[in-house]
mmCIF file of C-alpha atoms and ligand atoms in Angstrom:
data_model
loop_
_atom_site.group_PDB
_atom_site.id
_atom_site.type_symbol
_atom_site.label_atom_id
_atom_site.label_comp_id
_atom_site.label_asym_id
_atom_site.label_seq_id
_atom_site.Cartn_x
_atom_site.Cartn_y
_atom_site.Cartn_z
ATOM 1 C CA MET A 1067 112.651 38.497 84.315
ATOM 2 C CA VAL A 1068 109.235 39.932 85.101
ATOM 3 C CA GLY A 1069 108.528 42.870 82.890
ATOM 4 C CA ASN A 1070 110.375 46.135 82.888
ATOM 5 C CA GLY A 1071 113.855 45.055 83.728
ATOM 6 C CA VAL A 1072 112.900 43.754 87.159
ATOM 7 C CA VAL A 1073 114.166 40.379 88.294
ATOM 8 C CA LYS A 1074 111.824 38.864 90.871
ATOM 9 C CA GLY A 1075 112.852 39.964 94.353
ATOM 10 C CA GLU A 1076 115.532 42.364 93.184
ATOM 11 C CA PHE A 1077 116.049 45.431 91.073
ATOM 12 C CA CYS A 1078 117.903 46.022 87.843
ATOM 13 C CA VAL A 1079 117.999 48.893 85.383
ATOM 14 C CA PHE A 1080 115.146 49.630 82.976
ATOM 15 C CA LYS A 1081 115.051 47.622 79.756
ATOM 16 C CA PRO A 1082 111.881 48.196 77.726
ATOM 17 C CA ALA A 1083 109.950 45.365 76.073
ATOM 18 C CA ARG A 1084 108.772 47.671 73.289
ATOM 19 C CA VAL A 1085 109.888 51.012 71.896
ATOM 20 C CA PHE A 1086 107.959 53.573 69.862
ATOM 21 C CA ILE A 1087 109.752 56.349 68.042
ATOM 22 C CA GLU A 1088 108.465 59.454 66.255
ATOM 23 C CA GLU A 1089 109.826 59.843 62.724
ATOM 24 C CA ASP A 1090 110.851 63.412 63.546
ATOM 25 C CA ALA A 1091 113.091 62.075 66.295
ATOM 26 C CA LEU A 1092 115.379 60.726 63.567
ATOM 27 C CA ASN A 1093 116.302 64.318 62.705
ATOM 28 C CA TYR A 1094 118.286 64.474 65.942
ATOM 29 C CA ASP A 1095 121.536 62.681 66.832
ATOM 30 C CA LEU A 1096 120.043 61.184 69.984
ATOM 31 C CA GLY A 1097 117.022 59.901 68.029
ATOM 32 C CA LYS A 1098 119.320 58.269 65.442
ATOM 33 C CA LYS A 1099 121.461 56.759 68.189
ATOM 34 C CA LEU A 1100 118.469 55.284 70.034
ATOM 35 C CA TYR A 1101 116.901 53.969 66.826
ATOM 36 C CA ALA A 1102 120.136 52.173 65.921
ATOM 37 C CA LEU A 1103 120.499 50.850 69.463
ATOM 38 C CA PHE A 1104 116.999 49.379 69.708
ATOM 39 C CA SER A 1105 117.062 48.081 66.105
ATOM 40 C CA GLY A 1106 119.806 45.733 67.237
ATOM 41 C CA GLN A 1107 117.978 44.520 70.340
ATOM 42 C CA ASP A 1108 115.284 42.018 71.143
ATOM 43 C CA VAL A 1109 112.501 44.611 71.523
ATOM 44 C CA ASP A 1110 109.420 45.483 69.470
ATOM 45 C CA LEU A 1111 110.400 48.700 67.701
ATOM 46 C CA SER A 1112 107.811 50.713 65.764
ATOM 47 C CA PHE A 1113 107.022 54.248 64.668
ATOM 48 C CA THR A 1114 104.373 56.453 66.231
ATOM 49 C CA GLY A 1115 102.801 59.669 64.953
ATOM 50 C CA THR A 1116 103.070 61.354 68.331
ATOM 51 C CA HIS A 1117 104.661 60.583 71.669
ATOM 52 C CA ASN A 1118 101.542 61.923 73.368
ATOM 53 C CA ARG A 1119 99.224 59.147 72.224
ATOM 54 C CA ILE A 1120 100.329 55.541 72.213
ATOM 55 C CA ARG A 1121 97.639 53.043 71.280
ATOM 56 C CA GLY A 1122 97.315 49.295 71.320
ATOM 57 C CA LEU A 1123 99.073 48.398 74.562
ATOM 58 C CA GLN A 1124 97.826 44.921 75.471
ATOM 59 C CA GLY A 1125 96.108 43.909 78.700
ATOM 60 C CA VAL A 1126 92.639 42.923 79.866
ATOM 61 C CA THR A 1127 92.613 44.563 83.304
ATOM 62 C CA PRO A 1128 93.742 48.104 84.178
ATOM 63 C CA TYR A 1129 96.687 46.590 86.059
ATOM 64 C CA GLU A 1130 97.817 44.530 83.053
ATOM 65 C CA ARG A 1131 97.661 47.628 80.845
ATOM 66 C CA PHE A 1132 99.582 49.588 83.498
ATOM 67 C CA LEU A 1133 102.344 46.946 83.522
ATOM 68 C CA GLU A 1134 102.557 46.995 79.724
ATOM 69 C CA ALA A 1135 102.817 50.789 79.727
ATOM 70 C CA LYS A 1136 105.618 50.612 82.298
ATOM 71 C CA LYS A 1137 107.549 48.344 79.924
ATOM 72 C CA THR A 1138 107.133 50.803 77.045
ATOM 73 C CA LEU A 1139 109.638 53.453 76.007
ATOM 74 C CA VAL A 1140 108.563 56.259 73.677
ATOM 75 C CA ILE A 1141 111.167 58.402 71.928
ATOM 76 C CA GLY A 1142 109.942 61.770 70.725
ATOM 77 C CA VAL A 1143 110.588 65.455 70.145
ATOM 78 C CA ARG A 1144 109.542 67.845 72.912
ATOM 79 C CA ARG A 1145 107.479 70.439 71.071
ATOM 80 C CA THR A 1146 106.331 72.628 73.957
ATOM 81 C CA LEU A 1147 109.312 74.560 75.162
ATOM 82 C CA ASP A 1148 107.287 76.652 77.613
ATOM 83 C CA PHE A 1149 108.321 75.292 80.973
ATOM 84 C CA ALA A 1150 105.795 74.860 83.776
ATOM 85 C CA GLY A 1151 106.482 76.267 87.232
ATOM 86 C CA CYS A 1152 107.673 73.919 89.946
ATOM 87 C CA ARG A 1153 107.133 75.281 93.440
ATOM 88 C CA PRO A 1154 108.358 74.612 96.072
ATOM 89 C CA SER A 1155 111.392 72.784 94.707
ATOM 90 C CA ALA A 1156 112.440 75.081 91.797
ATOM 91 C CA HIS A 1157 111.409 77.959 89.538
ATOM 92 C CA PHE A 1158 110.754 75.815 86.434
ATOM 93 C CA GLN A 1159 110.506 72.227 85.309
ATOM 94 C CA LEU A 1160 113.164 71.021 82.858
ATOM 95 C CA PRO A 1161 111.387 68.418 80.695
ATOM 96 C CA LEU A 1162 114.033 65.920 79.535
ATOM 97 C CA THR A 1163 111.881 62.850 80.235
ATOM 98 C CA THR A 1164 108.345 61.984 81.358
ATOM 99 C CA GLY A 1165 107.364 58.913 83.357
ATOM 100 C CA CYS A 1166 109.216 56.256 85.284
ATOM 101 C CA PRO A 1167 109.481 52.475 84.996
ATOM 102 C CA GLY A 1168 108.960 52.087 88.783
ATOM 103 C CA ARG A 1169 105.565 50.922 89.994
ATOM 104 C CA CYS A 1170 105.081 52.621 93.353
ATOM 105 C CA THR A 1171 101.471 52.559 94.511
ATOM 106 C CA TYR A 1172 101.529 56.079 95.913
ATOM 107 C CA CYS A 1173 103.237 57.667 92.873
ATOM 108 C CA TYR A 1174 102.291 61.256 91.967
ATOM 109 C CA LEU A 1175 102.371 60.199 88.300
ATOM 110 C CA HIS A 1176 98.959 58.568 88.863
ATOM 111 C CA THR A 1177 97.684 62.158 88.736
ATOM 112 C CA THR A 1178 99.820 63.634 85.978
ATOM 113 C CA LEU A 1179 100.005 60.643 83.605
ATOM 114 C CA GLY A 1180 96.819 58.840 84.603
ATOM 115 C CA LYS A 1181 96.289 55.752 82.484
ATOM 116 C CA ASN A 1182 99.224 56.477 80.137
ATOM 117 C CA PRO A 1183 102.270 55.935 82.339
ATOM 118 C CA TYR A 1184 104.658 54.883 79.569
ATOM 119 C CA VAL A 1185 108.164 56.311 79.727
ATOM 120 C CA ARG A 1186 109.001 59.131 77.322
ATOM 121 C CA VAL A 1187 112.391 60.554 76.424
ATOM 122 C CA TYR A 1188 112.919 63.680 74.328
ATOM 123 C CA VAL A 1189 115.711 63.775 71.774
ATOM 124 C CA ASN A 1190 115.899 67.558 71.220
ATOM 125 C CA VAL A 1191 117.950 68.081 74.365
ATOM 126 C CA ASP A 1192 119.907 71.030 72.897
ATOM 127 C CA GLU A 1193 116.649 72.891 72.117
ATOM 128 C CA ILE A 1194 115.364 72.220 75.638
ATOM 129 C CA LEU A 1195 118.602 73.564 77.112
ATOM 130 C CA GLN A 1196 118.511 76.613 74.814
ATOM 131 C CA ALA A 1197 115.010 77.329 76.142
ATOM 132 C CA ALA A 1198 116.401 77.034 79.687
ATOM 133 C CA GLN A 1199 119.088 79.574 78.728
ATOM 134 C CA ARG A 1200 116.353 82.028 77.667
ATOM 135 C CA TYR A 1201 114.523 81.591 80.975
ATOM 136 C CA ILE A 1202 117.775 82.221 82.844
ATOM 137 C CA GLU A 1203 118.505 85.381 80.847
ATOM 138 C CA GLN A 1204 115.012 86.762 81.442
ATOM 139 C CA ARG A 1205 115.450 86.493 85.211
ATOM 140 C CA LEU A 1206 118.969 87.960 85.480
ATOM 141 C CA PRO A 1207 120.486 89.144 87.777
ATOM 142 C CA GLN A 1208 118.473 86.675 89.850
ATOM 143 C CA SER A 1209 119.418 83.011 89.687
ATOM 144 C CA THR A 1210 117.057 80.424 88.196
ATOM 145 C CA LEU A 1211 116.610 76.888 89.423
ATOM 146 C CA PHE A 1212 115.304 74.048 87.230
ATOM 147 C CA GLU A 1213 113.802 70.765 88.416
ATOM 148 C CA GLY A 1214 114.602 67.753 86.238
ATOM 149 C CA SER A 1215 112.270 65.340 88.041
ATOM 150 C CA ALA A 1216 108.908 67.099 88.068
ATOM 151 C CA THR A 1217 107.223 64.412 85.953
ATOM 152 C CA SER A 1218 109.784 61.638 85.836
ATOM 153 C CA ASP A 1219 112.715 59.842 87.373
ATOM 154 C CA PRO A 1220 115.243 60.903 84.716
ATOM 155 C CA LEU A 1221 118.055 58.693 86.017
ATOM 156 C CA SER A 1222 115.999 55.601 85.099
ATOM 157 C CA VAL A 1223 116.682 56.168 81.368
ATOM 158 C CA GLU A 1224 120.064 57.889 81.575
ATOM 159 C CA HIS A 1225 121.878 54.716 80.448
ATOM 160 C CA TYR A 1226 120.085 55.163 77.105
ATOM 161 C CA THR A 1227 119.965 58.925 76.641
ATOM 162 C CA GLY A 1228 122.856 60.588 78.485
ATOM 163 C CA SER A 1229 120.534 63.624 78.683
ATOM 164 C CA LEU A 1230 121.173 64.281 82.346
ATOM 165 C CA ALA A 1231 124.890 64.353 81.690
ATOM 166 C CA GLY A 1232 124.246 66.945 78.963
ATOM 167 C CA ALA A 1233 122.145 69.054 81.309
ATOM 168 C CA ILE A 1234 124.672 68.806 84.154
ATOM 169 C CA ASN A 1235 127.457 69.962 81.798
ATOM 170 C CA PHE A 1236 125.265 72.774 80.503
ATOM 171 C CA PHE A 1237 124.451 74.130 83.964
ATOM 172 C CA ALA A 1238 128.099 73.835 85.017
ATOM 173 C CA GLY A 1239 128.931 76.453 82.397
ATOM 174 C CA VAL A 1240 126.016 78.865 82.638
ATOM 175 C CA GLU A 1241 125.877 81.905 84.923
ATOM 176 C CA GLN A 1242 123.020 81.967 87.449
ATOM 177 C CA GLY A 1243 121.426 78.742 86.246
ATOM 178 C CA PHE A 1244 121.066 75.800 88.637
ATOM 179 C CA PHE A 1245 119.688 72.310 88.227
ATOM 180 C CA ARG A 1246 118.327 69.645 90.533
ATOM 181 C CA ILE A 1247 117.036 66.156 90.140
ATOM 182 C CA ALA A 1248 115.347 63.697 92.477
ATOM 183 C CA THR A 1249 115.624 59.956 92.028
ATOM 184 C CA LYS A 1250 115.245 56.544 93.607
ATOM 185 C CA GLN A 1251 117.753 55.137 91.124
ATOM 186 C CA VAL A 1252 121.295 54.269 92.121
ATOM 187 C CA ALA A 1253 123.158 54.005 88.788
ATOM 188 C CA VAL A 1254 124.997 57.244 89.505
ATOM 189 C CA LYS A 1255 128.446 56.122 88.306
ATOM 190 C CA PRO A 1256 128.220 57.908 84.911
ATOM 191 C CA LEU A 1257 127.499 61.173 86.749
ATOM 192 C CA LEU A 1258 130.435 61.010 89.135
ATOM 193 C CA ALA A 1259 133.185 62.121 86.760
ATOM 194 C CA LEU A 1260 131.179 64.909 85.070
ATOM 195 C CA LYS A 1261 132.125 68.543 85.348
ATOM 196 C CA HIS A 1262 129.222 69.863 87.437
ATOM 197 C CA SER A 1263 130.785 72.887 89.202
ATOM 198 C CA GLY A 1264 128.481 72.307 92.170
ATOM 199 C CA LYS A 1265 125.525 73.614 90.114
ATOM 200 C CA THR A 1266 123.459 70.425 90.141
ATOM 201 C CA ARG A 1267 121.944 69.054 93.324
ATOM 202 C CA VAL A 1268 120.967 65.385 93.329
ATOM 203 C CA ARG A 1269 118.394 64.272 95.886
ATOM 204 C CA LEU A 1270 117.714 60.668 96.707
ATOM 205 C CA SER A 1271 114.129 59.844 97.572
ATOM 206 C CA LEU A 1272 113.878 57.661 100.670
ATOM 207 C CA ASN A 1273 111.247 56.108 102.854
ATOM 208 C CA VAL A 1274 110.839 53.785 105.842
ATOM 209 C CA PRO A 1275 110.545 49.955 105.767
ATOM 210 C CA TYR A 1276 106.756 49.930 106.289
ATOM 211 C CA VAL A 1277 106.200 52.186 103.257
ATOM 212 C CA VAL A 1278 108.850 50.576 101.041
ATOM 213 C CA GLN A 1279 107.520 47.052 101.657
ATOM 214 C CA LYS A 1280 103.889 47.962 101.157
ATOM 215 C CA PHE A 1281 103.967 50.590 98.426
ATOM 216 C CA GLU A 1282 107.247 50.646 96.452
ATOM 217 C CA ARG A 1283 107.921 48.284 93.530
ATOM 218 C CA GLY A 1284 110.634 48.089 90.899
ATOM 219 C CA VAL A 1285 113.041 50.489 92.619
ATOM 220 C CA PRO A 1286 116.391 49.896 94.396
ATOM 221 C CA ALA A 1287 116.693 49.313 98.161
ATOM 222 C CA VAL A 1288 116.909 52.322 100.473
ATOM 223 C CA LYS A 1289 120.396 51.386 101.702
ATOM 224 C CA GLU A 1290 121.659 51.498 98.103
ATOM 225 C CA ARG A 1291 120.017 54.880 97.582
ATOM 226 C CA ILE A 1292 121.818 56.309 100.617
ATOM 227 C CA ARG A 1293 125.066 54.810 99.321
ATOM 228 C CA ALA A 1294 124.463 56.472 95.931
ATOM 229 C CA ALA A 1295 123.973 59.827 97.682
ATOM 230 C CA VAL A 1296 127.244 59.395 99.549
ATOM 231 C CA SER A 1297 129.098 58.598 96.270
ATOM 232 C CA LEU A 1298 127.692 61.744 94.686
ATOM 233 C CA ARG A 1299 128.718 63.830 97.689
ATOM 234 C CA LYS A 1300 132.232 62.393 97.521
ATOM 235 C CA SER A 1301 132.325 63.598 93.902
ATOM 236 C CA GLY A 1302 131.526 67.116 95.053
ATOM 237 C CA TYR A 1303 127.831 67.250 94.131
ATOM 238 C CA PRO A 1304 125.497 69.079 96.485
ATOM 239 C CA VAL A 1305 123.246 66.270 97.686
ATOM 240 C CA GLY A 1306 119.865 66.080 99.346
ATOM 241 C CA PHE A 1307 117.230 63.687 100.605
ATOM 242 C CA LEU A 1308 113.577 63.723 99.774
ATOM 243 C CA ILE A 1309 111.645 62.019 102.509
ATOM 244 C CA ALA A 1310 108.469 61.359 100.616
ATOM 245 C CA PRO A 1311 105.721 60.627 100.930
ATOM 246 C CA ILE A 1312 105.591 60.709 104.718
ATOM 247 C CA PHE A 1313 102.798 58.478 106.032
ATOM 248 C CA VAL A 1314 101.334 58.406 109.494
ATOM 249 C CA PHE A 1315 100.784 54.794 110.651
ATOM 250 C CA PRO A 1316 101.271 52.937 113.954
ATOM 251 C CA GLY A 1317 104.982 53.300 114.786
ATOM 252 C CA TRP A 1318 105.659 55.982 112.127
ATOM 253 C CA LYS A 1319 107.708 58.208 114.401
ATOM 254 C CA GLU A 1320 110.148 55.424 115.327
ATOM 255 C CA GLN A 1321 110.609 54.343 111.719
ATOM 256 C CA TYR A 1322 111.221 57.873 110.394
ATOM 257 C CA ARG A 1323 113.555 58.613 113.332
ATOM 258 C CA ASP A 1324 115.541 55.460 112.512
ATOM 259 C CA LEU A 1325 115.730 56.441 108.841
ATOM 260 C CA ILE A 1326 117.165 59.885 109.621
ATOM 261 C CA LYS A 1327 119.666 58.257 112.004
ATOM 262 C CA GLU A 1328 120.665 55.757 109.313
ATOM 263 C CA ILE A 1329 121.334 58.561 106.840
ATOM 264 C CA SER A 1330 123.313 60.402 109.496
ATOM 265 C CA GLY A 1331 125.457 57.315 110.222
ATOM 266 C CA GLN A 1332 126.487 56.903 106.587
ATOM 267 C CA TRP A 1333 126.894 60.642 106.134
ATOM 268 C CA GLU A 1334 129.261 60.990 109.106
ATOM 269 C CA GLN A 1335 131.402 58.095 107.898
ATOM 270 C CA CYS A 1336 131.738 59.767 104.507
ATOM 271 C CA PHE A 1337 133.027 62.989 106.068
ATOM 272 C CA ALA A 1338 135.195 61.273 108.662
ATOM 273 C CA VAL A 1339 136.986 59.236 106.025
ATOM 274 C CA ARG A 1340 137.402 61.856 103.329
ATOM 275 C CA GLY A 1341 137.336 65.261 105.037
ATOM 276 C CA LEU A 1342 135.390 66.529 102.050
ATOM 277 C CA PRO A 1343 135.578 70.143 100.866
ATOM 278 C CA PRO A 1344 132.325 72.111 101.295
ATOM 279 C CA VAL A 1345 129.612 72.383 98.630
ATOM 280 C CA PRO A 1346 127.348 75.368 97.919
ATOM 281 C CA GLY A 1347 124.188 75.453 100.040
ATOM 282 C CA ALA A 1348 122.754 72.906 102.433
ATOM 283 C CA ASP A 1349 124.914 69.861 103.048
ATOM 284 C CA PRO A 1350 122.675 67.867 102.795
ATOM 285 C CA SER A 1351 119.277 69.370 102.005
ATOM 286 C CA PHE A 1352 116.039 67.747 103.121
ATOM 287 C CA GLU A 1353 112.643 68.050 101.488
ATOM 288 C CA LEU A 1354 109.768 66.635 103.491
ATOM 289 C CA ILE A 1355 106.551 65.807 101.675
ATOM 290 C CA THR A 1356 103.570 64.388 103.541
ATOM 291 C CA HIS A 1357 101.314 62.012 101.677
ATOM 292 C CA ARG A 1358 98.614 63.629 99.552
ATOM 293 C CA PHE A 1359 96.337 62.434 96.779
ATOM 294 C CA THR A 1360 94.136 64.004 94.138
ATOM 295 C CA PRO A 1361 90.670 62.631 93.296
ATOM 296 C CA ARG A 1362 92.103 61.542 89.926
ATOM 297 C CA ALA A 1363 94.988 59.634 91.533
ATOM 298 C CA GLN A 1364 92.610 58.096 94.061
ATOM 299 C CA LYS A 1365 90.454 56.670 91.277
ATOM 300 C CA ASN A 1366 93.417 55.393 89.248
ATOM 301 C CA ILE A 1367 95.101 53.848 92.284
ATOM 302 C CA LEU A 1368 91.919 52.070 93.399
ATOM 303 C CA ASP A 1369 91.447 50.714 89.849
ATOM 304 C CA LEU A 1370 95.040 49.501 89.670
ATOM 305 C CA PHE A 1371 95.743 48.364 93.216
ATOM 306 C CA PRO A 1372 92.372 47.737 94.927
ATOM 307 C CA GLU A 1373 94.011 45.733 97.746
ATOM 308 C CA SER A 1374 97.062 47.924 98.332
ATOM 309 C CA GLY A 1375 95.967 49.347 101.690
ATOM 310 C CA LEU A 1376 97.140 52.821 100.646
ATOM 311 C CA PRO A 1377 95.311 55.297 102.922
ATOM 312 C CA LEU A 1378 92.939 57.159 100.582
ATOM 313 C CA LYS A 1379 89.985 58.106 102.779
ATOM 314 C CA GLU A 1380 88.858 61.693 102.201
ATOM 315 C CA SER A 1381 87.297 61.767 105.704
ATOM 316 C CA GLU A 1382 90.772 61.515 107.282
ATOM 317 C CA ARG A 1383 92.190 64.393 105.223
ATOM 318 C CA LYS A 1384 91.801 68.077 104.520
ATOM 319 C CA PHE A 1385 91.057 69.295 100.966
ATOM 320 C CA LYS A 1386 93.443 71.902 99.598
ATOM 321 C CA TYR A 1387 93.939 73.609 96.227
ATOM 322 C CA GLY A 1388 97.433 73.284 94.685
ATOM 323 C CA GLN A 1389 99.517 75.395 92.265
ATOM 324 C CA PHE A 1390 98.240 73.590 89.154
ATOM 325 C CA GLY A 1391 94.608 74.447 89.887
ATOM 326 C CA TYR A 1392 93.478 71.028 91.055
ATOM 327 C CA GLY A 1393 92.723 70.061 94.616
ATOM 328 C CA LYS A 1394 94.284 67.353 96.770
ATOM 329 C CA TYR A 1395 93.669 65.648 100.081
ATOM 330 C CA VAL A 1396 96.413 66.338 102.618
ATOM 331 C CA TYR A 1397 96.844 65.412 106.280
ATOM 332 C CA PRO A 1398 95.067 67.788 108.671
ATOM 333 C CA PRO A 1399 97.102 70.571 110.372
ATOM 334 C CA GLU A 1400 97.572 68.686 113.670
ATOM 335 C CA VAL A 1401 99.276 65.787 111.849
ATOM 336 C CA TYR A 1402 101.371 68.202 109.794
ATOM 337 C CA ASN A 1403 102.542 69.823 113.051
ATOM 338 C CA GLU A 1404 103.484 66.442 114.507
ATOM 339 C CA VAL A 1405 105.561 65.719 111.405
ATOM 340 C CA LYS A 1406 107.249 69.100 111.752
ATOM 341 C CA ASP A 1407 107.985 68.527 115.449
ATOM 342 C CA LEU A 1408 109.552 65.172 114.670
ATOM 343 C CA PHE A 1409 111.781 66.080 111.726
ATOM 344 C CA TYR A 1410 113.021 69.632 112.280
ATOM 345 C CA PRO A 1411 114.772 69.145 115.664
ATOM 346 C CA LEU A 1412 116.135 65.740 114.655
ATOM 347 C CA ILE A 1413 117.650 66.944 111.389
ATOM 348 C CA GLY A 1414 118.919 70.108 113.112
ATOM 349 C CA ARG A 1415 120.739 67.996 115.699
ATOM 350 C CA LEU A 1416 122.177 65.316 113.408
ATOM 351 C CA PHE A 1417 123.120 67.467 110.397
ATOM 352 C CA PRO A 1418 124.826 70.702 111.523
ATOM 353 C CA ARG A 1419 125.370 71.808 107.888
ATOM 354 C CA GLY A 1420 122.054 70.376 106.701
ATOM 355 C CA GLU A 1421 118.824 72.242 106.113
ATOM 356 C CA VAL A 1422 115.160 71.401 105.736
ATOM 357 C CA GLU A 1423 114.199 73.307 102.571
ATOM 358 C CA TYR A 1424 110.481 72.795 103.053
ATOM 359 C CA LEU A 1425 107.796 70.628 104.544
ATOM 360 C CA VAL A 1426 104.516 70.317 102.697
HETATM 361 FE FE1 LIG B 2088 106.777 57.178 90.883
HETATM 362 FE FE2 LIG B 2088 109.137 57.764 91.951
HETATM 363 FE FE3 LIG B 2088 108.144 55.281 92.209
HETATM 364 FE FE4 LIG B 2088 108.990 56.173 89.840
HETATM 365 S S1 LIG B 2088 110.249 55.822 91.652
HETATM 366 S S2 LIG B 2088 107.091 55.037 90.250
HETATM 367 S S3 LIG B 2088 108.431 58.350 89.920
HETATM 368 S S4 LIG B 2088 107.286 57.190 93.070
#
């Protein structure tokens, strides 16, 4: 076992090496449950004053400290119940978890979490969902969409928390409230039997062999991710695919074309065999996100993975301001147009009920 639940050469679910818990978390059922669970396991369990500041993680180099953080689970109470916006994927973020045990070089968490990429789970799930209810009521009669993966891969800790299941059940029963999550994880079995009423869309994040081999670590294989999407669709969930981040490299068009064809092959089989009833909305949805990086991520990535080969040259990109007030380097418009010309017609042809929700 090397670190955070990853057996060399393969993938298995997250199992932390150490756990911190806020004392206040013990006032909640989930906090008590997790404390009892980890007390009986071979992990370092200790209390912390706040989930926002964890000190004393070992490691001499930035990379060693990064690995230690990725093996660390922090259990706390979410105090801020003001939800951030989440364009273009949803109206608001739904903060059930923060962080991810995966170690992808290109990860957007290098911007948002910087040098503190430990995994956080929040035990006051009912309070978070009550806050979501208030947001929904304020926007009536319009519908409100919440993103569960804005700062995390929430499925990576679901085997401990069950928080996604709680959220899926909640949205199944609430008028005009919708939920969506994005994941690279494949442990979807606990979600399959839930009552979801078609209100939660699960998107699997995929990429091509060149990108997976060079820049993804500690996450399941792409074939398994597509299989997980098909299982969810068979259970009546609206399903989608996040093709992200899209990189331009020699042979990129062929590899992305092959990926879309591979999804289509498995998708068609699923329908041919089962004759599935329709789901609300796109079937499947696609979100296309070209590679981008912030100056902060660039610095963190170069500190952590100096030899990764991740393309981070400002001279090859265009600088653009984003919704959170900080700027990022994106591909120039001519590359963006090439990406558009590749994906839109291909998806249109292979997925008659599918839809590209956005390309950024
Ligand atoms: Fe980041 Fe997603 Fe990789 Fe996790 S799986 S490290 S959230 S890119």
